[in-house]
Amino acid sequence: MNNSVSSTARLLGAALRALLVLTVVTGLLYPLAVTGVAQAFFNGKANGSEVTSDGEVAGSSLIGQRYDLPKRDSGDDEEVPRPDLRWFQPRPSGGLGTNSVNTQYSLIVSGATNRSADNPELLQWVKDAKKAAVADNRTKDYTPRPSDVPADAVTSSGSGLDPHISPQYAELQVRRVAEKNGLPVEQVQRLAENHTDGRVLGFMGEPRVNVLQLNIALKELARK
Amino acid sequence: MSPLLAAVLQLLALVAALALTYRPLGDHMARVYSSTRHLRVEKWMYKAVGADPGTGMRWPAYLRGVLAFSAAGVLFLYLLQRLQGGLPGSLGFSSIDPDQAFNTAASFVANTNWQSYYGEQAMGHVVQTGGLAVQNFVSAAVGIAVAIALVRGFAHSRNGELGNFWADLVRGVVRILLPMSVIGAVVLVACGAIQNFAGIHEVGQFSGGTQQWNGGAVASQEVIKELGTNGGGYFNANSAHPFENPTPFSNLFEIFLILVIPFALTRTFGRMTGSLRQGHAILATMGTIWIGFTALMMWTEFHHGGPALDLAGGAMEGKETRFGVGGSSIFAVATTLTSTGAVNSFHSSFTGFGGGITMLGMQLGEIAPGGVGSGLYGMLIMAVVAVFIAGLMVGRTPEYLGKKIGTREIKLAACYILITPALVLCFTAASTALPTPADSMTNSGAHGFSEILYAFTSGANNNGSAFAGLNADTQWFNTTIGLAMLLGRFLPMVFVLALAGSLAGQRPVPATAGTLRTEKPLFTGLLVGTIMIIAGLTYFPALALGPLAEGLA
């Protein structure tokens, strides 16, 4: 009996030492080496692909953000933000949250809505988003049809931080953005087309428009 | 180009990349586990452990090594989380509660990476990089080690020895996982995945103001999370988060990382048992199921059934624009047919049938191609069952790779097959019968039931993905899913190693005219059929209540 206890203890000791040695290699040396290489050769990317506008950081080209009007009442947490229609609008982000622990910070918690395809709440959100997309993008001489609204415009992404919209959704917004900024439609149309990325190597992923980069370019165009 | 055609081309590119790496990687792994030479760093590690890597272990000793090392892992990871609040380099994040710390420790040691916490708000640099990512490496190496032990059981003759656990563990990390991870991590950083040790910092925004962001060693953890079929994301959104999976190329690359070792291990198996064609038959079985499931998933997702998706005009809920329906479908199948559980899109918002395909993928036992190591040993168990069934048909004692499949062997294989379904179905039944677990559901009706069925399917099969509407951070789910993960990982390993020991003790019998030719397409067909029938019969009633009811509505 004593024999088996002491051999078990010896075995656990060996296991613990193995874990510590492997922790030093895979949990310390490996990440430090990769960080060294990353910081030396891919500094901008390793630190979050930040982009600037007017010489100031305006976010990351990889992380979607909201383009909303200032709140009417800054103390009201319940107030539904209204989109600032001068700018191209991103996809809905119904699954995005804020941190519930370590509340000394105010962090964004990425995530999806996780609503099923037959969830009544999701059905209502899609209906509302579709209605809003039609209403928001109506201009003096153009009224979009509900069938012009693409799927990405009315559904939340997986991360809630999708930096892209489909070229169809950008197209839907061009007339409205032109009108609100007092720009010719063709010019905004060209801008959106220039900011459309095709599939990587022609077949990977989907065509997409980076909303932040498009809005930064739009800001410069509107100023001229 | 239509999205469907682009999706098919992406699948073909993936097949081509896997085919190119199959031989070199499979042969490399065979050399790693057959070599008698030790690298200098390995010798230094054996000295620190106090183990002699040359000692051959019989199955009980090998199993004791696996269990002791894993127990040390659970203990260490639990303590690290419980002490987080006092550790430097933890961003000032507080310690994790006991039930969640147990769940997370069990989850990462069991190669599951189920997460009842939100990465970006709960886990600091020390726990993520020095605890969770370490288990991504070592739990994967343990899985490969057990698979190699089983392969040696088929290859060895009469000595009953399965190799040395410590040598297999260390070599798996040093010679396979680590070098591949370094290359992969640099590729991911080049795509845009972040890799820094910044604290929580303010980043200016377009419309003015700032946002608080969390830095971290993301790329280095992302790569091993896929390569080791672990799946636990640095961020809550997992591989849907642009900092984990920034581009369509990184997406395909990550799917490749998930599949590359499990597929190549069939080559290692063929090499070590002395018949590459036996490895090809296993590979063909895995490949057939994988391609079939991917085709079904693309069909249902492009078809976008379900009222909300129908109205939206596409199944884009929970999916990222850059990946689209195609890139998301390929990822979802790869992650659930292996034990990975990383997600680049949220399975709960897939079509009813799409969600069902992800669940059935796990319920097959994750063997096509399965987790690193666990996929191969799971598939070999199914092969043992298949030759047994064939043996019954012709009335001969079945044999596989020259080893007799007798009473003891088939009992062990049967026990292996029964464990996971028993865990899944019993815990799911208990959760639906009790009054409070249902409070955790986000969706109601069939999909609400699916959330719970998915949770235990994912836990007991060591997958880790979720129908994430379920609020799993309750004492009930933290405890029961934690137990399901541990039992679902280590009980099967007991039976695998016992089987390996029993095979290694046998003298091989020569093949005769009556021997079932297990390297032929006929056997691949028999094996695919056996797998589908066993999983189908076991889970059909439960699936009918969940995803089938939703998909047919």
mmCIF file of C-alpha atoms in Angstrom, chain A:
data_model
loop_
_atom_site.group_PDB
_atom_site.id
_atom_site.type_symbol
_atom_site.label_atom_id
_atom_site.label_comp_id
_atom_site.label_asym_id
_atom_site.label_seq_id
_atom_site.Cartn_x
_atom_site.Cartn_y
_atom_site.Cartn_z
ATOM 1 C CA MET A 1 0.000 0.000 0.000
ATOM 2 C CA ASN A 2 2.735 2.420 1.028
ATOM 3 C CA ASN A 3 4.554 1.372 -2.077
ATOM 4 C CA SER A 4 1.711 2.336 -4.396
ATOM 5 C CA VAL A 5 1.163 5.673 -2.617
ATOM 6 C CA SER A 6 4.789 6.617 -2.985
ATOM 7 C CA SER A 7 4.913 5.494 -6.621
ATOM 8 C CA THR A 8 1.791 7.542 -7.350
ATOM 9 C CA ALA A 9 3.390 10.544 -5.693
ATOM 10 C CA ARG A 10 6.538 10.013 -7.757
ATOM 11 C CA LEU A 11 4.484 9.812 -10.936
ATOM 12 C CA LEU A 12 2.532 12.989 -10.133
ATOM 13 C CA GLY A 13 5.827 14.732 -9.386
ATOM 14 C CA ALA A 14 7.159 13.750 -12.793
ATOM 15 C CA ALA A 15 3.899 14.888 -14.420
ATOM 16 C CA LEU A 16 4.086 18.264 -12.717
ATOM 17 C CA ARG A 17 7.708 18.746 -13.754
ATOM 18 C CA ALA A 18 6.844 17.811 -17.342
ATOM 19 C CA LEU A 19 4.022 20.343 -17.309
ATOM 20 C CA LEU A 20 6.279 23.094 -15.977
ATOM 21 C CA VAL A 21 9.002 22.418 -18.533
ATOM 22 C CA LEU A 22 6.478 22.399 -21.379
ATOM 23 C CA THR A 23 4.870 25.557 -19.980
ATOM 24 C CA VAL A 24 8.202 27.354 -20.175
ATOM 25 C CA VAL A 25 8.631 26.267 -23.798
ATOM 26 C CA THR A 26 5.083 26.692 -25.173
ATOM 27 C CA GLY A 27 3.717 29.329 -22.802
ATOM 28 C CA LEU A 28 6.719 31.609 -22.487
ATOM 29 C CA LEU A 29 9.497 31.141 -25.062
ATOM 30 C CA TYR A 30 7.173 30.395 -28.001
ATOM 31 C CA PRO A 31 4.816 33.379 -27.609
ATOM 32 C CA LEU A 32 7.731 35.723 -26.889
ATOM 33 C CA ALA A 33 9.576 34.562 -30.013
ATOM 34 C CA VAL A 34 6.474 34.949 -32.179
ATOM 35 C CA THR A 35 5.798 38.385 -30.684
ATOM 36 C CA GLY A 36 9.377 39.406 -31.422
ATOM 37 C CA VAL A 37 9.102 38.403 -35.068
ATOM 38 C CA ALA A 38 5.633 39.923 -35.370
ATOM 39 C CA GLN A 39 6.652 43.253 -33.860
ATOM 40 C CA ALA A 40 9.820 43.441 -35.940
ATOM 41 C CA PHE A 41 8.366 42.567 -39.332
ATOM 42 C CA PHE A 42 4.621 43.224 -39.127
ATOM 43 C CA ASN A 43 4.468 46.022 -36.594
ATOM 44 C CA GLY A 44 1.269 47.659 -37.835
ATOM 45 C CA LYS A 45 -0.638 44.420 -38.217
ATOM 46 C CA ALA A 46 0.559 42.889 -34.959
ATOM 47 C CA ASN A 47 -0.757 45.946 -33.146
ATOM 48 C CA GLY A 48 -4.238 45.978 -34.623
ATOM 49 C CA SER A 49 -4.037 47.488 -38.146
ATOM 50 C CA GLU A 50 -4.893 50.989 -36.962
ATOM 51 C CA VAL A 51 -5.855 53.545 -39.590
ATOM 52 C CA THR A 52 -5.660 57.318 -39.348
ATOM 53 C CA SER A 53 -7.877 60.094 -40.587
ATOM 54 C CA ASP A 54 -6.665 63.720 -40.407
ATOM 55 C CA GLY A 55 -3.546 62.497 -38.648
ATOM 56 C CA GLU A 56 -5.477 60.889 -35.825
ATOM 57 C CA VAL A 57 -6.241 57.242 -35.175
ATOM 58 C CA ALA A 58 -9.770 56.532 -36.386
ATOM 59 C CA GLY A 59 -9.958 52.846 -35.459
ATOM 60 C CA SER A 60 -8.781 49.581 -36.983
ATOM 61 C CA SER A 61 -9.384 48.608 -40.572
ATOM 62 C CA LEU A 62 -10.307 45.152 -39.239
ATOM 63 C CA ILE A 63 -12.852 46.150 -36.623
ATOM 64 C CA GLY A 64 -16.271 47.471 -37.543
ATOM 65 C CA GLN A 65 -17.639 50.493 -35.699
ATOM 66 C CA ARG A 66 -20.902 52.413 -35.463
ATOM 67 C CA TYR A 67 -21.578 55.706 -37.255
ATOM 68 C CA ASP A 68 -24.333 57.135 -35.109
ATOM 69 C CA LEU A 69 -25.599 60.613 -34.254
ATOM 70 C CA PRO A 70 -24.789 61.910 -30.773
ATOM 71 C CA LYS A 71 -27.359 60.840 -28.210
ATOM 72 C CA ARG A 72 -30.174 63.223 -27.469
ATOM 73 C CA ASP A 73 -29.759 62.555 -23.756
ATOM 74 C CA SER A 74 -26.245 61.460 -22.833
ATOM 75 C CA GLY A 75 -27.383 60.051 -19.489
ATOM 76 C CA ASP A 76 -29.947 57.694 -21.003
ATOM 77 C CA ASP A 77 -28.475 54.205 -21.466
ATOM 78 C CA GLU A 78 -31.710 52.908 -22.978
ATOM 79 C CA GLU A 79 -31.806 55.384 -25.849
ATOM 80 C CA VAL A 80 -31.654 53.629 -29.208
ATOM 81 C CA PRO A 81 -28.821 55.180 -31.246
ATOM 82 C CA ARG A 82 -29.860 56.781 -34.547
ATOM 83 C CA PRO A 83 -27.597 56.224 -37.546
ATOM 84 C CA ASP A 84 -25.770 59.240 -38.934
ATOM 85 C CA LEU A 85 -26.917 58.953 -42.526
ATOM 86 C CA ARG A 86 -24.067 61.083 -43.876
ATOM 87 C CA TRP A 87 -21.871 58.011 -43.539
ATOM 88 C CA PHE A 88 -22.053 54.541 -44.996
ATOM 89 C CA GLN A 89 -23.660 52.300 -42.388
ATOM 90 C CA PRO A 90 -22.284 48.919 -41.270
ATOM 91 C CA ARG A 91 -24.196 45.677 -40.720
ATOM 92 C CA PRO A 92 -26.381 45.316 -37.622
ATOM 93 C CA SER A 93 -24.514 44.004 -34.579
ATOM 94 C CA GLY A 94 -27.242 42.584 -32.377
ATOM 95 C CA GLY A 95 -24.873 40.218 -30.590
ATOM 96 C CA LEU A 96 -22.330 42.789 -29.451
ATOM 97 C CA GLY A 97 -22.173 43.214 -25.679
ATOM 98 C CA THR A 98 -20.351 45.113 -22.998
ATOM 99 C CA ASN A 99 -18.365 43.562 -20.205
ATOM 100 C CA SER A 100 -20.249 42.236 -17.210
ATOM 101 C CA VAL A 101 -17.159 41.459 -15.107
ATOM 102 C CA ASN A 102 -14.019 43.527 -14.424
ATOM 103 C CA THR A 103 -16.202 46.597 -14.788
ATOM 104 C CA GLN A 104 -13.342 48.984 -14.022
ATOM 105 C CA TYR A 105 -13.018 48.821 -17.814
ATOM 106 C CA SER A 106 -15.662 49.371 -20.473
ATOM 107 C CA LEU A 107 -14.845 46.676 -22.989
ATOM 108 C CA ILE A 108 -16.731 45.562 -26.050
ATOM 109 C CA VAL A 109 -17.543 41.852 -25.944
ATOM 110 C CA SER A 110 -17.702 40.345 -29.427
ATOM 111 C CA GLY A 111 -20.444 37.881 -30.292
ATOM 112 C CA ALA A 112 -23.469 36.869 -32.323
ATOM 113 C CA THR A 113 -27.182 36.985 -31.560
ATOM 114 C CA ASN A 114 -27.378 33.154 -31.627
ATOM 115 C CA ARG A 115 -31.048 33.434 -32.604
ATOM 116 C CA SER A 116 -32.295 30.489 -34.629
ATOM 117 C CA ALA A 117 -33.699 30.799 -38.130
ATOM 118 C CA ASP A 118 -37.231 30.335 -36.747
ATOM 119 C CA ASN A 119 -36.821 32.671 -33.777
ATOM 120 C CA PRO A 120 -39.703 35.223 -33.731
ATOM 121 C CA GLU A 121 -37.441 37.917 -32.292
ATOM 122 C CA LEU A 122 -34.936 37.498 -35.125
ATOM 123 C CA LEU A 123 -37.766 37.575 -37.663
ATOM 124 C CA GLN A 124 -38.907 40.899 -36.201
ATOM 125 C CA TRP A 125 -35.355 42.323 -36.256
ATOM 126 C CA VAL A 126 -34.962 41.388 -39.904
ATOM 127 C CA LYS A 127 -38.355 42.944 -40.721
ATOM 128 C CA ASP A 128 -37.475 46.168 -38.898
ATOM 129 C CA ALA A 129 -34.006 46.350 -40.448
ATOM 130 C CA LYS A 130 -35.453 45.864 -43.895
ATOM 131 C CA LYS A 131 -38.021 48.599 -43.355
ATOM 132 C CA ALA A 132 -35.343 50.948 -42.003
ATOM 133 C CA ALA A 133 -32.995 50.209 -44.919
ATOM 134 C CA VAL A 134 -35.739 51.138 -47.377
ATOM 135 C CA ALA A 135 -36.730 54.291 -45.472
ATOM 136 C CA ASP A 136 -33.195 55.505 -44.756
ATOM 137 C CA ASN A 137 -31.998 55.078 -48.314
ATOM 138 C CA ARG A 138 -34.923 56.871 -49.950
ATOM 139 C CA THR A 139 -33.861 60.047 -51.730
ATOM 140 C CA LYS A 140 -35.755 62.725 -53.670
ATOM 141 C CA ASP A 141 -35.791 60.706 -56.878
ATOM 142 C CA TYR A 142 -35.132 57.141 -55.718
ATOM 143 C CA THR A 143 -37.096 54.690 -53.586
ATOM 144 C CA PRO A 144 -35.464 51.311 -53.021
ATOM 145 C CA ARG A 145 -37.581 48.172 -53.197
ATOM 146 C CA PRO A 146 -37.403 45.724 -50.279
ATOM 147 C CA SER A 147 -35.861 43.198 -52.665
ATOM 148 C CA ASP A 148 -32.933 45.605 -53.227
ATOM 149 C CA VAL A 149 -31.872 45.159 -49.585
ATOM 150 C CA PRO A 150 -29.203 42.426 -49.417
ATOM 151 C CA ALA A 151 -29.034 39.821 -46.637
ATOM 152 C CA ASP A 152 -25.983 41.302 -44.907
ATOM 153 C CA ALA A 153 -27.815 44.602 -44.377
ATOM 154 C CA VAL A 154 -30.479 43.007 -42.177
ATOM 155 C CA THR A 155 -28.537 40.307 -40.303
ATOM 156 C CA SER A 156 -25.966 40.560 -37.510
ATOM 157 C CA SER A 157 -22.495 39.214 -38.162
ATOM 158 C CA GLY A 158 -20.793 36.491 -36.149
ATOM 159 C CA SER A 159 -18.421 38.781 -34.289
ATOM 160 C CA GLY A 160 -20.648 41.869 -34.180
ATOM 161 C CA LEU A 161 -17.466 43.605 -35.400
ATOM 162 C CA ASP A 162 -17.693 42.816 -39.118
ATOM 163 C CA PRO A 163 -15.700 45.614 -40.781
ATOM 164 C CA HIS A 164 -17.283 44.932 -44.166
ATOM 165 C CA ILE A 165 -20.556 45.192 -46.035
ATOM 166 C CA SER A 166 -21.412 43.590 -49.357
ATOM 167 C CA PRO A 167 -20.984 45.689 -52.528
ATOM 168 C CA GLN A 168 -24.795 45.471 -52.928
ATOM 169 C CA TYR A 169 -25.336 47.122 -49.547
ATOM 170 C CA ALA A 170 -22.830 49.855 -50.414
ATOM 171 C CA GLU A 171 -24.625 50.361 -53.736
ATOM 172 C CA LEU A 172 -27.939 50.695 -51.890
ATOM 173 C CA GLN A 173 -26.506 53.503 -49.767
ATOM 174 C CA VAL A 174 -24.723 55.487 -52.500
ATOM 175 C CA ARG A 175 -27.598 57.820 -53.485
ATOM 176 C CA ARG A 176 -28.461 58.650 -49.898
ATOM 177 C CA VAL A 177 -24.845 59.311 -48.923
ATOM 178 C CA ALA A 178 -24.379 61.517 -51.997
ATOM 179 C CA GLU A 179 -27.493 63.519 -51.175
ATOM 180 C CA LYS A 180 -26.631 63.997 -47.496
ATOM 181 C CA ASN A 181 -23.111 65.140 -48.335
ATOM 182 C CA GLY A 182 -24.112 67.292 -51.316
ATOM 183 C CA LEU A 183 -21.981 65.242 -53.697
ATOM 184 C CA PRO A 184 -22.754 63.953 -57.191
ATOM 185 C CA VAL A 185 -24.033 60.351 -57.134
ATOM 186 C CA GLU A 186 -21.505 59.239 -59.761
ATOM 187 C CA GLN A 187 -18.611 60.446 -57.622
ATOM 188 C CA VAL A 188 -19.777 58.540 -54.528
ATOM 189 C CA GLN A 189 -20.536 55.528 -56.697
ATOM 190 C CA ARG A 190 -16.975 55.569 -58.019
ATOM 191 C CA LEU A 191 -15.607 55.933 -54.506
ATOM 192 C CA ALA A 192 -17.549 52.870 -53.347
ATOM 193 C CA GLU A 193 -16.399 50.874 -56.343
ATOM 194 C CA ASN A 194 -12.785 51.834 -55.689
ATOM 195 C CA HIS A 195 -13.145 50.577 -52.139
ATOM 196 C CA THR A 196 -14.604 47.219 -53.145
ATOM 197 C CA ASP A 197 -12.278 44.254 -52.626
ATOM 198 C CA GLY A 198 -12.875 41.244 -54.843
ATOM 199 C CA ARG A 199 -12.374 37.649 -53.767
ATOM 200 C CA VAL A 200 -8.766 36.854 -52.816
ATOM 201 C CA LEU A 201 -7.138 35.287 -55.909
ATOM 202 C CA GLY A 202 -10.564 35.400 -57.503
ATOM 203 C CA PHE A 203 -12.185 32.642 -55.430
ATOM 204 C CA MET A 204 -11.521 33.012 -51.689
ATOM 205 C CA GLY A 205 -14.199 34.624 -49.542
ATOM 206 C CA GLU A 206 -16.734 37.122 -50.864
ATOM 207 C CA PRO A 207 -16.498 40.585 -52.449
ATOM 208 C CA ARG A 208 -16.703 43.257 -49.759
ATOM 209 C CA VAL A 209 -16.385 46.927 -48.908
ATOM 210 C CA ASN A 210 -14.463 48.130 -45.862
ATOM 211 C CA VAL A 211 -16.819 50.643 -44.261
ATOM 212 C CA LEU A 212 -14.250 52.578 -42.205
ATOM 213 C CA GLN A 213 -11.878 53.082 -45.107
ATOM 214 C CA LEU A 214 -14.751 54.093 -47.363
ATOM 215 C CA ASN A 215 -16.012 56.637 -44.848
ATOM 216 C CA ILE A 216 -12.521 58.096 -44.342
ATOM 217 C CA ALA A 217 -12.232 58.563 -48.111
ATOM 218 C CA LEU A 218 -15.736 60.019 -48.192
ATOM 219 C CA LYS A 219 -14.826 62.507 -45.484
ATOM 220 C CA GLU A 220 -11.894 63.732 -47.551
ATOM 221 C CA LEU A 221 -14.019 63.924 -50.693
ATOM 222 C CA ALA A 222 -16.763 65.882 -48.957
ATOM 223 C CA ARG A 223 -14.260 68.417 -47.652
ATOM 224 C CA LYS A 224 -12.882 69.312 -51.100
#
